[in-house]
mmCIF file with all atom_site columns, C-alpha atoms in Angstrom:
data_model
loop_
_atom_site.group_PDB
_atom_site.id
_atom_site.type_symbol
_atom_site.label_atom_id
_atom_site.label_alt_id
_atom_site.label_comp_id
_atom_site.label_asym_id
_atom_site.label_entity_id
_atom_site.label_seq_id
_atom_site.pdbx_PDB_ins_code
_atom_site.Cartn_x
_atom_site.Cartn_y
_atom_site.Cartn_z
_atom_site.occupancy
_atom_site.B_iso_or_equiv
_atom_site.pdbx_formal_charge
_atom_site.auth_seq_id
_atom_site.auth_comp_id
_atom_site.auth_asym_id
_atom_site.auth_atom_id
_atom_site.pdbx_PDB_model_num
ATOM 1   C CA . UNK A 1 1   ? 81.276 132.176 -90.115 1.00 0.00 ? 1   UNK A CA 1
ATOM 2   C CA . UNK A 1 2   ? 79.118 129.453 -88.581 1.00 0.00 ? 2   UNK A CA 1
ATOM 3   C CA . UNK A 1 3   ? 80.638 129.820 -85.151 1.00 0.00 ? 3   UNK A CA 1
ATOM 4   C CA . UNK A 1 4   ? 81.497 126.955 -82.836 1.00 0.00 ? 4   UNK A CA 1
ATOM 5   C CA . UNK A 1 5   ? 79.317 123.954 -83.633 1.00 0.00 ? 5   UNK A CA 1
ATOM 6   C CA . UNK A 1 6   ? 78.464 121.337 -81.052 1.00 0.00 ? 6   UNK A CA 1
ATOM 7   C CA . UNK A 1 7   ? 76.586 118.092 -81.471 1.00 0.00 ? 7   UNK A CA 1
ATOM 8   C CA . UNK A 1 8   ? 74.321 116.704 -80.334 1.00 0.00 ? 8   UNK A CA 1
ATOM 9   C CA . UNK A 1 9   ? 72.366 119.558 -78.735 1.00 0.00 ? 9   UNK A CA 1
ATOM 10  C CA . UNK A 1 10  ? 70.637 117.155 -76.396 1.00 0.00 ? 10  UNK A CA 1
ATOM 11  C CA . UNK A 1 11  ? 71.596 113.675 -75.235 1.00 0.00 ? 11  UNK A CA 1
ATOM 12  C CA . UNK A 1 12  ? 69.642 111.415 -72.938 1.00 0.00 ? 12  UNK A CA 1
ATOM 13  C CA . UNK A 1 13  ? 71.137 108.069 -72.086 1.00 0.00 ? 13  UNK A CA 1
ATOM 14  C CA . UNK A 1 14  ? 71.204 105.481 -69.368 1.00 0.00 ? 14  UNK A CA 1
ATOM 15  C CA . UNK A 1 15  ? 73.798 105.175 -66.681 1.00 0.00 ? 15  UNK A CA 1
ATOM 16  C CA . UNK A 1 16  ? 76.768 103.094 -67.744 1.00 0.00 ? 16  UNK A CA 1
ATOM 17  C CA . UNK A 1 17  ? 76.555 103.984 -71.420 1.00 0.00 ? 17  UNK A CA 1
ATOM 18  C CA . UNK A 1 18  ? 79.349 105.671 -73.324 1.00 0.00 ? 18  UNK A CA 1
ATOM 19  C CA . UNK A 1 19  ? 78.673 109.283 -74.298 1.00 0.00 ? 19  UNK A CA 1
ATOM 20  C CA . UNK A 1 20  ? 80.543 111.204 -76.978 1.00 0.00 ? 20  UNK A CA 1
ATOM 21  C CA . UNK A 1 21  ? 80.179 114.943 -77.390 1.00 0.00 ? 21  UNK A CA 1
ATOM 22  C CA . UNK A 1 22  ? 81.505 116.651 -80.495 1.00 0.00 ? 22  UNK A CA 1
ATOM 23  C CA . UNK A 1 23  ? 82.814 120.087 -81.298 1.00 0.00 ? 23  UNK A CA 1
ATOM 24  C CA . UNK A 1 24  ? 83.880 121.900 -84.441 1.00 0.00 ? 24  UNK A CA 1
ATOM 25  C CA . UNK A 1 25  ? 85.787 125.104 -83.605 1.00 0.00 ? 25  UNK A CA 1
ATOM 26  C CA . UNK A 1 26  ? 85.853 128.234 -85.698 1.00 0.00 ? 26  UNK A CA 1
ATOM 27  C CA . UNK A 1 27  ? 88.202 127.815 -88.636 1.00 0.00 ? 27  UNK A CA 1
ATOM 28  C CA . UNK A 1 28  ? 91.637 129.262 -87.894 1.00 0.00 ? 28  UNK A CA 1
ATOM 29  C CA . UNK A 1 29  ? 91.247 129.195 -84.129 1.00 0.00 ? 29  UNK A CA 1
ATOM 30  C CA . UNK A 1 30  ? 94.107 127.331 -82.490 1.00 0.00 ? 30  UNK A CA 1
ATOM 31  C CA . UNK A 1 31  ? 92.749 127.033 -78.947 1.00 0.00 ? 31  UNK A CA 1
ATOM 32  C CA . UNK A 1 32  ? 89.822 124.830 -77.977 1.00 0.00 ? 32  UNK A CA 1
ATOM 33  C CA . UNK A 1 33  ? 88.177 124.600 -74.544 1.00 0.00 ? 33  UNK A CA 1
ATOM 34  C CA . UNK A 1 34  ? 85.692 122.210 -72.956 1.00 0.00 ? 34  UNK A CA 1
ATOM 35  C CA . UNK A 1 35  ? 83.515 123.467 -70.084 1.00 0.00 ? 35  UNK A CA 1
ATOM 36  C CA . UNK A 1 36  ? 80.826 121.921 -67.925 1.00 0.00 ? 36  UNK A CA 1
ATOM 37  C CA . UNK A 1 37  ? 77.962 123.969 -66.469 1.00 0.00 ? 37  UNK A CA 1
ATOM 38  C CA . UNK A 1 38  ? 75.787 122.850 -63.545 1.00 0.00 ? 38  UNK A CA 1
ATOM 39  C CA . UNK A 1 39  ? 73.602 124.693 -61.082 1.00 0.00 ? 39  UNK A CA 1
ATOM 40  C CA . UNK A 1 40  ? 75.712 123.534 -58.174 1.00 0.00 ? 40  UNK A CA 1
ATOM 41  C CA . UNK A 1 41  ? 79.207 124.157 -59.542 1.00 0.00 ? 41  UNK A CA 1
ATOM 42  C CA . UNK A 1 42  ? 78.664 126.841 -62.167 1.00 0.00 ? 42  UNK A CA 1
ATOM 43  C CA . UNK A 1 43  ? 80.941 126.918 -65.210 1.00 0.00 ? 43  UNK A CA 1
ATOM 44  C CA . UNK A 1 44  ? 84.004 124.683 -64.898 1.00 0.00 ? 44  UNK A CA 1
ATOM 45  C CA . UNK A 1 45  ? 86.900 124.405 -67.329 1.00 0.00 ? 45  UNK A CA 1
ATOM 46  C CA . UNK A 1 46  ? 87.561 120.729 -67.995 1.00 0.00 ? 46  UNK A CA 1
ATOM 47  C CA . UNK A 1 47  ? 90.404 120.757 -70.519 1.00 0.00 ? 47  UNK A CA 1
ATOM 48  C CA . UNK A 1 48  ? 91.853 122.868 -73.268 1.00 0.00 ? 48  UNK A CA 1
ATOM 49  C CA . UNK A 1 49  ? 93.998 122.363 -76.343 1.00 0.00 ? 49  UNK A CA 1
ATOM 50  C CA . UNK A 1 50  ? 96.468 124.462 -78.287 1.00 0.00 ? 50  UNK A CA 1
ATOM 51  C CA . UNK A 1 51  ? 97.237 123.349 -81.837 1.00 0.00 ? 51  UNK A CA 1
ATOM 52  C CA . UNK A 1 52  ? 95.497 120.036 -81.084 1.00 0.00 ? 52  UNK A CA 1
ATOM 53  C CA . UNK A 1 53  ? 97.711 119.323 -78.061 1.00 0.00 ? 53  UNK A CA 1
ATOM 54  C CA . UNK A 1 54  ? 96.160 119.195 -74.551 1.00 0.00 ? 54  UNK A CA 1
ATOM 55  C CA . UNK A 1 55  ? 97.569 122.032 -72.426 1.00 0.00 ? 55  UNK A CA 1
ATOM 56  C CA . UNK A 1 56  ? 95.723 121.636 -69.156 1.00 0.00 ? 56  UNK A CA 1
ATOM 57  C CA . UNK A 1 57  ? 93.437 118.763 -68.219 1.00 0.00 ? 57  UNK A CA 1
ATOM 58  C CA . UNK A 1 58  ? 93.421 119.431 -64.486 1.00 0.00 ? 58  UNK A CA 1
ATOM 59  C CA . UNK A 1 59  ? 89.701 120.126 -64.590 1.00 0.00 ? 59  UNK A CA 1
ATOM 60  C CA . UNK A 1 60  ? 88.772 116.697 -65.903 1.00 0.00 ? 60  UNK A CA 1
ATOM 61  C CA . UNK A 1 61  ? 86.835 115.200 -63.008 1.00 0.00 ? 61  UNK A CA 1
ATOM 62  C CA . UNK A 1 62  ? 88.026 111.613 -63.245 1.00 0.00 ? 62  UNK A CA 1
ATOM 63  C CA . UNK A 1 63  ? 89.355 108.904 -65.510 1.00 0.00 ? 63  UNK A CA 1
ATOM 64  C CA . UNK A 1 64  ? 85.917 108.275 -66.943 1.00 0.00 ? 64  UNK A CA 1
ATOM 65  C CA . UNK A 1 65  ? 86.336 111.522 -68.882 1.00 0.00 ? 65  UNK A CA 1
ATOM 66  C CA . UNK A 1 66  ? 88.633 111.823 -71.883 1.00 0.00 ? 66  UNK A CA 1
ATOM 67  C CA . UNK A 1 67  ? 89.052 114.386 -74.634 1.00 0.00 ? 67  UNK A CA 1
ATOM 68  C CA . UNK A 1 68  ? 90.777 114.278 -77.975 1.00 0.00 ? 68  UNK A CA 1
ATOM 69  C CA . UNK A 1 69  ? 91.511 116.661 -80.793 1.00 0.00 ? 69  UNK A CA 1
ATOM 70  C CA . UNK A 1 70  ? 92.622 114.621 -83.784 1.00 0.00 ? 70  UNK A CA 1
ATOM 71  C CA . UNK A 1 71  ? 92.785 117.657 -86.063 1.00 0.00 ? 71  UNK A CA 1
ATOM 72  C CA . UNK A 1 72  ? 92.273 121.411 -86.057 1.00 0.00 ? 72  UNK A CA 1
ATOM 73  C CA . UNK A 1 73  ? 88.596 121.183 -86.945 1.00 0.00 ? 73  UNK A CA 1
ATOM 74  C CA . UNK A 1 74  ? 87.277 118.532 -84.584 1.00 0.00 ? 74  UNK A CA 1
ATOM 75  C CA . UNK A 1 75  ? 87.304 117.574 -80.914 1.00 0.00 ? 75  UNK A CA 1
ATOM 76  C CA . UNK A 1 76  ? 85.475 115.014 -78.808 1.00 0.00 ? 76  UNK A CA 1
ATOM 77  C CA . UNK A 1 77  ? 84.704 114.715 -75.119 1.00 0.00 ? 77  UNK A CA 1
ATOM 78  C CA . UNK A 1 78  ? 83.944 111.177 -74.057 1.00 0.00 ? 78  UNK A CA 1
ATOM 79  C CA . UNK A 1 79  ? 82.456 109.838 -70.837 1.00 0.00 ? 79  UNK A CA 1
ATOM 80  C CA . UNK A 1 80  ? 82.709 106.118 -70.225 1.00 0.00 ? 80  UNK A CA 1
ATOM 81  C CA . UNK A 1 81  ? 80.940 104.841 -68.241 1.00 0.00 ? 81  UNK A CA 1
ATOM 82  C CA . UNK A 1 82  ? 78.467 107.660 -67.679 1.00 0.00 ? 82  UNK A CA 1
ATOM 83  C CA . UNK A 1 83  ? 76.844 108.353 -64.301 1.00 0.00 ? 83  UNK A CA 1
ATOM 84  C CA . UNK A 1 84  ? 73.815 110.447 -63.314 1.00 0.00 ? 84  UNK A CA 1
ATOM 85  C CA . UNK A 1 85  ? 76.090 113.048 -61.676 1.00 0.00 ? 85  UNK A CA 1
ATOM 86  C CA . UNK A 1 86  ? 77.581 113.754 -65.114 1.00 0.00 ? 86  UNK A CA 1
ATOM 87  C CA . UNK A 1 87  ? 74.288 115.361 -66.141 1.00 0.00 ? 87  UNK A CA 1
ATOM 88  C CA . UNK A 1 88  ? 75.098 118.932 -67.134 1.00 0.00 ? 88  UNK A CA 1
ATOM 89  C CA . UNK A 1 89  ? 75.438 121.271 -70.083 1.00 0.00 ? 89  UNK A CA 1
ATOM 90  C CA . UNK A 1 90  ? 78.792 120.857 -71.789 1.00 0.00 ? 90  UNK A CA 1
ATOM 91  C CA . UNK A 1 91  ? 80.199 123.771 -73.757 1.00 0.00 ? 91  UNK A CA 1
ATOM 92  C CA . UNK A 1 92  ? 82.974 123.957 -76.276 1.00 0.00 ? 92  UNK A CA 1
ATOM 93  C CA . UNK A 1 93  ? 84.733 127.256 -77.003 1.00 0.00 ? 93  UNK A CA 1
ATOM 94  C CA . UNK A 1 94  ? 87.500 128.281 -79.361 1.00 0.00 ? 94  UNK A CA 1
ATOM 95  C CA . UNK A 1 95  ? 89.968 131.143 -79.469 1.00 0.00 ? 95  UNK A CA 1
ATOM 96  C CA . UNK A 1 96  ? 92.353 132.717 -81.943 1.00 0.00 ? 96  UNK A CA 1
ATOM 97  C CA . UNK A 1 97  ? 95.939 133.369 -80.981 1.00 0.00 ? 97  UNK A CA 1
ATOM 98  C CA . UNK A 1 98  ? 95.567 137.051 -80.156 1.00 0.00 ? 98  UNK A CA 1
ATOM 99  C CA . UNK A 1 99  ? 93.981 138.173 -76.935 1.00 0.00 ? 99  UNK A CA 1
ATOM 100 C CA . UNK A 1 100 ? 92.461 141.607 -77.076 1.00 0.00 ? 100 UNK A CA 1
ATOM 101 C CA . UNK A 1 101 ? 93.548 142.546 -80.568 1.00 0.00 ? 101 UNK A CA 1
ATOM 102 C CA . UNK A 1 102 ? 92.166 141.672 -83.946 1.00 0.00 ? 102 UNK A CA 1
ATOM 103 C CA . UNK A 1 103 ? 89.672 139.059 -82.869 1.00 0.00 ? 103 UNK A CA 1
ATOM 104 C CA . UNK A 1 104 ? 87.712 140.961 -80.230 1.00 0.00 ? 104 UNK A CA 1
ATOM 105 C CA . UNK A 1 105 ? 86.522 138.038 -78.205 1.00 0.00 ? 105 UNK A CA 1
ATOM 106 C CA . UNK A 1 106 ? 88.820 135.980 -76.010 1.00 0.00 ? 106 UNK A CA 1
ATOM 107 C CA . UNK A 1 107 ? 86.635 132.898 -76.484 1.00 0.00 ? 107 UNK A CA 1
ATOM 108 C CA . UNK A 1 108 ? 83.729 132.025 -78.757 1.00 0.00 ? 108 UNK A CA 1
ATOM 109 C CA . UNK A 1 109 ? 81.231 129.552 -77.317 1.00 0.00 ? 109 UNK A CA 1
ATOM 110 C CA . UNK A 1 110 ? 79.041 126.958 -78.935 1.00 0.00 ? 110 UNK A CA 1
ATOM 111 C CA . UNK A 1 111 ? 75.441 126.523 -77.810 1.00 0.00 ? 111 UNK A CA 1
ATOM 112 C CA . UNK A 1 112 ? 76.277 123.483 -75.718 1.00 0.00 ? 112 UNK A CA 1
ATOM 113 C CA . UNK A 1 113 ? 75.153 119.888 -75.334 1.00 0.00 ? 113 UNK A CA 1
ATOM 114 C CA . UNK A 1 114 ? 72.582 119.238 -72.641 1.00 0.00 ? 114 UNK A CA 1
ATOM 115 C CA . UNK A 1 115 ? 73.410 115.808 -71.243 1.00 0.00 ? 115 UNK A CA 1
ATOM 116 C CA . UNK A 1 116 ? 71.015 113.825 -69.084 1.00 0.00 ? 116 UNK A CA 1
ATOM 117 C CA . UNK A 1 117 ? 72.127 110.520 -67.595 1.00 0.00 ? 117 UNK A CA 1
ATOM 118 C CA . UNK A 1 118 ? 69.247 108.471 -66.237 1.00 0.00 ? 118 UNK A CA 1
ATOM 119 C CA . UNK B 2 1   ? 95.868 132.888 -58.360 1.00 0.00 ? 1   UNK B CA 1
ATOM 120 C CA . UNK B 2 2   ? 93.531 135.039 -60.377 1.00 0.00 ? 2   UNK B CA 1
ATOM 121 C CA . UNK B 2 3   ? 89.863 134.881 -59.478 1.00 0.00 ? 3   UNK B CA 1
ATOM 122 C CA . UNK B 2 4   ? 86.621 136.807 -59.795 1.00 0.00 ? 4   UNK B CA 1
ATOM 123 C CA . UNK B 2 5   ? 83.639 136.948 -57.491 1.00 0.00 ? 5   UNK B CA 1
ATOM 124 C CA . UNK B 2 6   ? 80.053 137.869 -58.256 1.00 0.00 ? 6   UNK B CA 1
ATOM 125 C CA . UNK B 2 7   ? 78.433 138.561 -54.901 1.00 0.00 ? 7   UNK B CA 1
ATOM 126 C CA . UNK B 2 8   ? 74.818 138.591 -56.110 1.00 0.00 ? 8   UNK B CA 1
ATOM 127 C CA . UNK B 2 9   ? 73.037 135.495 -57.357 1.00 0.00 ? 9   UNK B CA 1
ATOM 128 C CA . UNK B 2 10  ? 70.220 137.603 -58.733 1.00 0.00 ? 10  UNK B CA 1
ATOM 129 C CA . UNK B 2 11  ? 69.554 141.244 -59.512 1.00 0.00 ? 11  UNK B CA 1
ATOM 130 C CA . UNK B 2 12  ? 66.046 142.566 -60.055 1.00 0.00 ? 12  UNK B CA 1
ATOM 131 C CA . UNK B 2 13  ? 65.418 145.880 -61.769 1.00 0.00 ? 13  UNK B CA 1
ATOM 132 C CA . UNK B 2 14  ? 62.459 147.588 -63.392 1.00 0.00 ? 14  UNK B CA 1
ATOM 133 C CA . UNK B 2 15  ? 62.512 148.274 -67.105 1.00 0.00 ? 15  UNK B CA 1
ATOM 134 C CA . UNK B 2 16  ? 63.898 151.719 -67.828 1.00 0.00 ? 16  UNK B CA 1
ATOM 135 C CA . UNK B 2 17  ? 65.901 151.887 -64.610 1.00 0.00 ? 17  UNK B CA 1
ATOM 136 C CA . UNK B 2 18  ? 69.695 151.720 -64.510 1.00 0.00 ? 18  UNK B CA 1
ATOM 137 C CA . UNK B 2 19  ? 71.225 148.349 -63.721 1.00 0.00 ? 19  UNK B CA 1
ATOM 138 C CA . UNK B 2 20  ? 74.464 147.260 -62.103 1.00 0.00 ? 20  UNK B CA 1
ATOM 139 C CA . UNK B 2 21  ? 75.847 143.730 -61.915 1.00 0.00 ? 21  UNK B CA 1
ATOM 140 C CA . UNK B 2 22  ? 78.806 143.497 -59.563 1.00 0.00 ? 22  UNK B CA 1
ATOM 141 C CA . UNK B 2 23  ? 82.151 141.790 -60.022 1.00 0.00 ? 23  UNK B CA 1
ATOM 142 C CA . UNK B 2 24  ? 85.297 141.936 -57.936 1.00 0.00 ? 24  UNK B CA 1
ATOM 143 C CA . UNK B 2 25  ? 88.622 140.403 -58.810 1.00 0.00 ? 25  UNK B CA 1
ATOM 144 C CA . UNK B 2 26  ? 91.809 139.162 -57.236 1.00 0.00 ? 26  UNK B CA 1
ATOM 145 C CA . UNK B 2 27  ? 95.029 139.101 -59.252 1.00 0.00 ? 27  UNK B CA 1
ATOM 146 C CA . UNK B 2 28  ? 98.734 139.614 -58.970 1.00 0.00 ? 28  UNK B CA 1
ATOM 147 C CA . UNK B 2 29  ? 99.664 142.087 -61.659 1.00 0.00 ? 29  UNK B CA 1
ATOM 148 C CA . UNK B 2 30  ? 97.410 143.746 -64.192 1.00 0.00 ? 30  UNK B CA 1
ATOM 149 C CA . UNK B 2 31  ? 94.063 142.079 -64.810 1.00 0.00 ? 31  UNK B CA 1
ATOM 150 C CA . UNK B 2 32  ? 92.393 141.317 -68.094 1.00 0.00 ? 32  UNK B CA 1
ATOM 151 C CA . UNK B 2 33  ? 88.650 141.286 -67.377 1.00 0.00 ? 33  UNK B CA 1
ATOM 152 C CA . UNK B 2 34  ? 85.598 140.302 -69.398 1.00 0.00 ? 34  UNK B CA 1
ATOM 153 C CA . UNK B 2 35  ? 81.824 140.145 -69.260 1.00 0.00 ? 35  UNK B CA 1
ATOM 154 C CA . UNK B 2 36  ? 79.762 137.490 -71.002 1.00 0.00 ? 36  UNK B CA 1
ATOM 155 C CA . UNK B 2 37  ? 75.977 137.008 -71.191 1.00 0.00 ? 37  UNK B CA 1
ATOM 156 C CA . UNK B 2 38  ? 74.071 133.735 -71.476 1.00 0.00 ? 38  UNK B CA 1
ATOM 157 C CA . UNK B 2 39  ? 70.515 133.543 -72.761 1.00 0.00 ? 39  UNK B CA 1
ATOM 158 C CA . UNK B 2 40  ? 68.414 130.414 -72.161 1.00 0.00 ? 40  UNK B CA 1
ATOM 159 C CA . UNK B 2 41  ? 69.630 127.363 -74.051 1.00 0.00 ? 41  UNK B CA 1
ATOM 160 C CA . UNK B 2 42  ? 72.486 129.289 -75.620 1.00 0.00 ? 42  UNK B CA 1
ATOM 161 C CA . UNK B 2 43  ? 76.233 129.539 -75.144 1.00 0.00 ? 43  UNK B CA 1
ATOM 162 C CA . UNK B 2 44  ? 77.993 132.472 -73.564 1.00 0.00 ? 44  UNK B CA 1
ATOM 163 C CA . UNK B 2 45  ? 78.207 135.612 -75.670 1.00 0.00 ? 45  UNK B CA 1
ATOM 164 C CA . UNK B 2 46  ? 80.933 138.209 -75.271 1.00 0.00 ? 46  UNK B CA 1
ATOM 165 C CA . UNK B 2 47  ? 79.839 141.666 -74.086 1.00 0.00 ? 47  UNK B CA 1
ATOM 166 C CA . UNK B 2 48  ? 82.988 143.643 -73.364 1.00 0.00 ? 48  UNK B CA 1
ATOM 167 C CA . UNK B 2 49  ? 86.531 143.541 -72.071 1.00 0.00 ? 49  UNK B CA 1
ATOM 168 C CA . UNK B 2 50  ? 89.085 145.578 -70.165 1.00 0.00 ? 50  UNK B CA 1
ATOM 169 C CA . UNK B 2 51  ? 92.688 145.109 -71.201 1.00 0.00 ? 51  UNK B CA 1
ATOM 170 C CA . UNK B 2 52  ? 94.227 148.523 -70.669 1.00 0.00 ? 52  UNK B CA 1
ATOM 171 C CA . UNK B 2 53  ? 93.403 152.184 -71.196 1.00 0.00 ? 53  UNK B CA 1
ATOM 172 C CA . UNK B 2 54  ? 90.180 153.930 -70.247 1.00 0.00 ? 54  UNK B CA 1
ATOM 173 C CA . UNK B 2 55  ? 88.546 152.658 -67.088 1.00 0.00 ? 55  UNK B CA 1
ATOM 174 C CA . UNK B 2 56  ? 85.097 152.923 -68.648 1.00 0.00 ? 56  UNK B CA 1
ATOM 175 C CA . UNK B 2 57  ? 84.646 150.259 -71.285 1.00 0.00 ? 57  UNK B CA 1
ATOM 176 C CA . UNK B 2 58  ? 81.729 150.188 -73.700 1.00 0.00 ? 58  UNK B CA 1
ATOM 177 C CA . UNK B 2 59  ? 80.388 146.989 -75.155 1.00 0.00 ? 59  UNK B CA 1
ATOM 178 C CA . UNK B 2 60  ? 77.497 145.360 -76.950 1.00 0.00 ? 60  UNK B CA 1
ATOM 179 C CA . UNK B 2 61  ? 73.780 146.092 -76.448 1.00 0.00 ? 61  UNK B CA 1
ATOM 180 C CA . UNK B 2 62  ? 74.437 149.366 -74.633 1.00 0.00 ? 62  UNK B CA 1
ATOM 181 C CA . UNK B 2 63  ? 76.342 147.791 -71.752 1.00 0.00 ? 63  UNK B CA 1
ATOM 182 C CA . UNK B 2 64  ? 79.411 149.316 -70.195 1.00 0.00 ? 64  UNK B CA 1
ATOM 183 C CA . UNK B 2 65  ? 81.713 148.414 -67.343 1.00 0.00 ? 65  UNK B CA 1
ATOM 184 C CA . UNK B 2 66  ? 83.903 150.442 -65.045 1.00 0.00 ? 66  UNK B CA 1
ATOM 185 C CA . UNK B 2 67  ? 87.305 149.159 -64.036 1.00 0.00 ? 67  UNK B CA 1
ATOM 186 C CA . UNK B 2 68  ? 88.250 150.356 -60.544 1.00 0.00 ? 68  UNK B CA 1
ATOM 187 C CA . UNK B 2 69  ? 91.728 149.363 -59.480 1.00 0.00 ? 69  UNK B CA 1
ATOM 188 C CA . UNK B 2 70  ? 91.519 150.677 -55.928 1.00 0.00 ? 70  UNK B CA 1
ATOM 189 C CA . UNK B 2 71  ? 88.338 148.712 -55.269 1.00 0.00 ? 71  UNK B CA 1
ATOM 190 C CA . UNK B 2 72  ? 89.389 145.747 -57.453 1.00 0.00 ? 72  UNK B CA 1
ATOM 191 C CA . UNK B 2 73  ? 86.028 145.860 -59.159 1.00 0.00 ? 73  UNK B CA 1
ATOM 192 C CA . UNK B 2 74  ? 84.676 145.611 -62.673 1.00 0.00 ? 74  UNK B CA 1
ATOM 193 C CA . UNK B 2 75  ? 80.939 146.255 -62.406 1.00 0.00 ? 75  UNK B CA 1
ATOM 194 C CA . UNK B 2 76  ? 78.678 145.915 -65.434 1.00 0.00 ? 76  UNK B CA 1
ATOM 195 C CA . UNK B 2 77  ? 76.233 148.753 -66.012 1.00 0.00 ? 77  UNK B CA 1
ATOM 196 C CA . UNK B 2 78  ? 73.509 149.916 -68.315 1.00 0.00 ? 78  UNK B CA 1
ATOM 197 C CA . UNK B 2 79  ? 71.707 153.275 -68.048 1.00 0.00 ? 79  UNK B CA 1
ATOM 198 C CA . UNK B 2 80  ? 68.259 151.943 -68.967 1.00 0.00 ? 80  UNK B CA 1
ATOM 199 C CA . UNK B 2 81  ? 67.361 148.259 -68.622 1.00 0.00 ? 81  UNK B CA 1
ATOM 200 C CA . UNK B 2 82  ? 65.249 146.364 -71.129 1.00 0.00 ? 82  UNK B CA 1
ATOM 201 C CA . UNK B 2 83  ? 63.157 143.270 -70.480 1.00 0.00 ? 83  UNK B CA 1
ATOM 202 C CA . UNK B 2 84  ? 65.262 141.562 -73.147 1.00 0.00 ? 84  UNK B CA 1
ATOM 203 C CA . UNK B 2 85  ? 68.364 142.095 -70.974 1.00 0.00 ? 85  UNK B CA 1
ATOM 204 C CA . UNK B 2 86  ? 67.085 139.396 -68.632 1.00 0.00 ? 86  UNK B CA 1
ATOM 205 C CA . UNK B 2 87  ? 69.753 136.699 -68.728 1.00 0.00 ? 87  UNK B CA 1
ATOM 206 C CA . UNK B 2 88  ? 72.669 135.178 -66.839 1.00 0.00 ? 88  UNK B CA 1
ATOM 207 C CA . UNK B 2 89  ? 75.777 137.362 -66.684 1.00 0.00 ? 89  UNK B CA 1
ATOM 208 C CA . UNK B 2 90  ? 79.311 136.132 -66.092 1.00 0.00 ? 90  UNK B CA 1
ATOM 209 C CA . UNK B 2 91  ? 82.402 138.062 -65.174 1.00 0.00 ? 91  UNK B CA 1
ATOM 210 C CA . UNK B 2 92  ? 85.702 136.441 -66.176 1.00 0.00 ? 92  UNK B CA 1
ATOM 211 C CA . UNK B 2 93  ? 89.421 137.003 -65.702 1.00 0.00 ? 93  UNK B CA 1
ATOM 212 C CA . UNK B 2 94  ? 92.270 135.941 -67.945 1.00 0.00 ? 94  UNK B CA 1
ATOM 213 C CA . UNK B 2 95  ? 94.507 133.394 -66.248 1.00 0.00 ? 95  UNK B CA 1
ATOM 214 C CA . UNK B 2 96  ? 97.100 132.905 -68.964 1.00 0.00 ? 96  UNK B CA 1
ATOM 215 C CA . UNK B 2 97  ? 97.500 130.882 -72.166 1.00 0.00 ? 97  UNK B CA 1
ATOM 216 C CA . UNK B 2 98  ? 94.077 131.998 -73.388 1.00 0.00 ? 98  UNK B CA 1
ATOM 217 C CA . UNK B 2 99  ? 92.277 130.477 -70.398 1.00 0.00 ? 99  UNK B CA 1
ATOM 218 C CA . UNK B 2 100 ? 89.569 132.331 -68.506 1.00 0.00 ? 100 UNK B CA 1
ATOM 219 C CA . UNK B 2 101 ? 88.200 131.793 -65.011 1.00 0.00 ? 101 UNK B CA 1
ATOM 220 C CA . UNK B 2 102 ? 84.526 132.646 -64.736 1.00 0.00 ? 102 UNK B CA 1
ATOM 221 C CA . UNK B 2 103 ? 82.548 133.903 -61.783 1.00 0.00 ? 103 UNK B CA 1
ATOM 222 C CA . UNK B 2 104 ? 79.509 132.079 -60.470 1.00 0.00 ? 104 UNK B CA 1
ATOM 223 C CA . UNK B 2 105 ? 77.121 134.151 -62.564 1.00 0.00 ? 105 UNK B CA 1
ATOM 224 C CA . UNK B 2 106 ? 74.399 136.665 -61.729 1.00 0.00 ? 106 UNK B CA 1
ATOM 225 C CA . UNK B 2 107 ? 70.880 136.269 -62.987 1.00 0.00 ? 107 UNK B CA 1
ATOM 226 C CA . UNK B 2 108 ? 69.434 139.592 -64.103 1.00 0.00 ? 108 UNK B CA 1
ATOM 227 C CA . UNK B 2 109 ? 65.666 139.886 -64.082 1.00 0.00 ? 109 UNK B CA 1
ATOM 228 C CA . UNK B 2 110 ? 64.181 143.002 -65.669 1.00 0.00 ? 110 UNK B CA 1
ATOM 229 C CA . UNK B 2 111 ? 60.523 143.497 -64.853 1.00 0.00 ? 111 UNK B CA 1
ATOM 230 C CA . UNK B 2 112 ? 58.177 145.281 -67.261 1.00 0.00 ? 112 UNK B CA 1
#
């Protein structure tokens, strides 16, 4: 299995531009999570989906952030317009529907997208 | 609400010595607890979990963790540290519907 795949790995763009981060979860996993990691705030859960439906988006910082999951194999996190304070590493993770049995891991993480807003 | 705390930002240990990375938790009910490791420029990787059963849990790369209900702790341990163990370690607690809340992370530095 290829694991959770995120693209791009690095993104550098200017303030005000639209940024789209992409994630392909592990096949068969029905939960998908978006996290943001910064030195100041650590690892924050932004939003997560179950069967392509958003379950909890209370971590989304503001209306400039939006996330979609149009099908079971693809999700996007969009920032429009971007600001320098959005600079962070953004992680996607996916999970199967059994916690602690079968699939050993509660969540499988991608290698992240390092976003720099100038 | 469920939460975890990692009281140490950094732990330094010499290669070959035992290591401990601390984690305490707060939960109503029985906790489901996890440890993850993050190497530079990589995502988090699962190490081990406590769901129920034995208080001493064994995981990947020779790591283990001890669940202590009376002290509400779940410390990560390894008998003999390797330089390659140097990384960022996260404790996490299950908060329902497959969601996890992560601690602030502890950077482990193993010196040769």
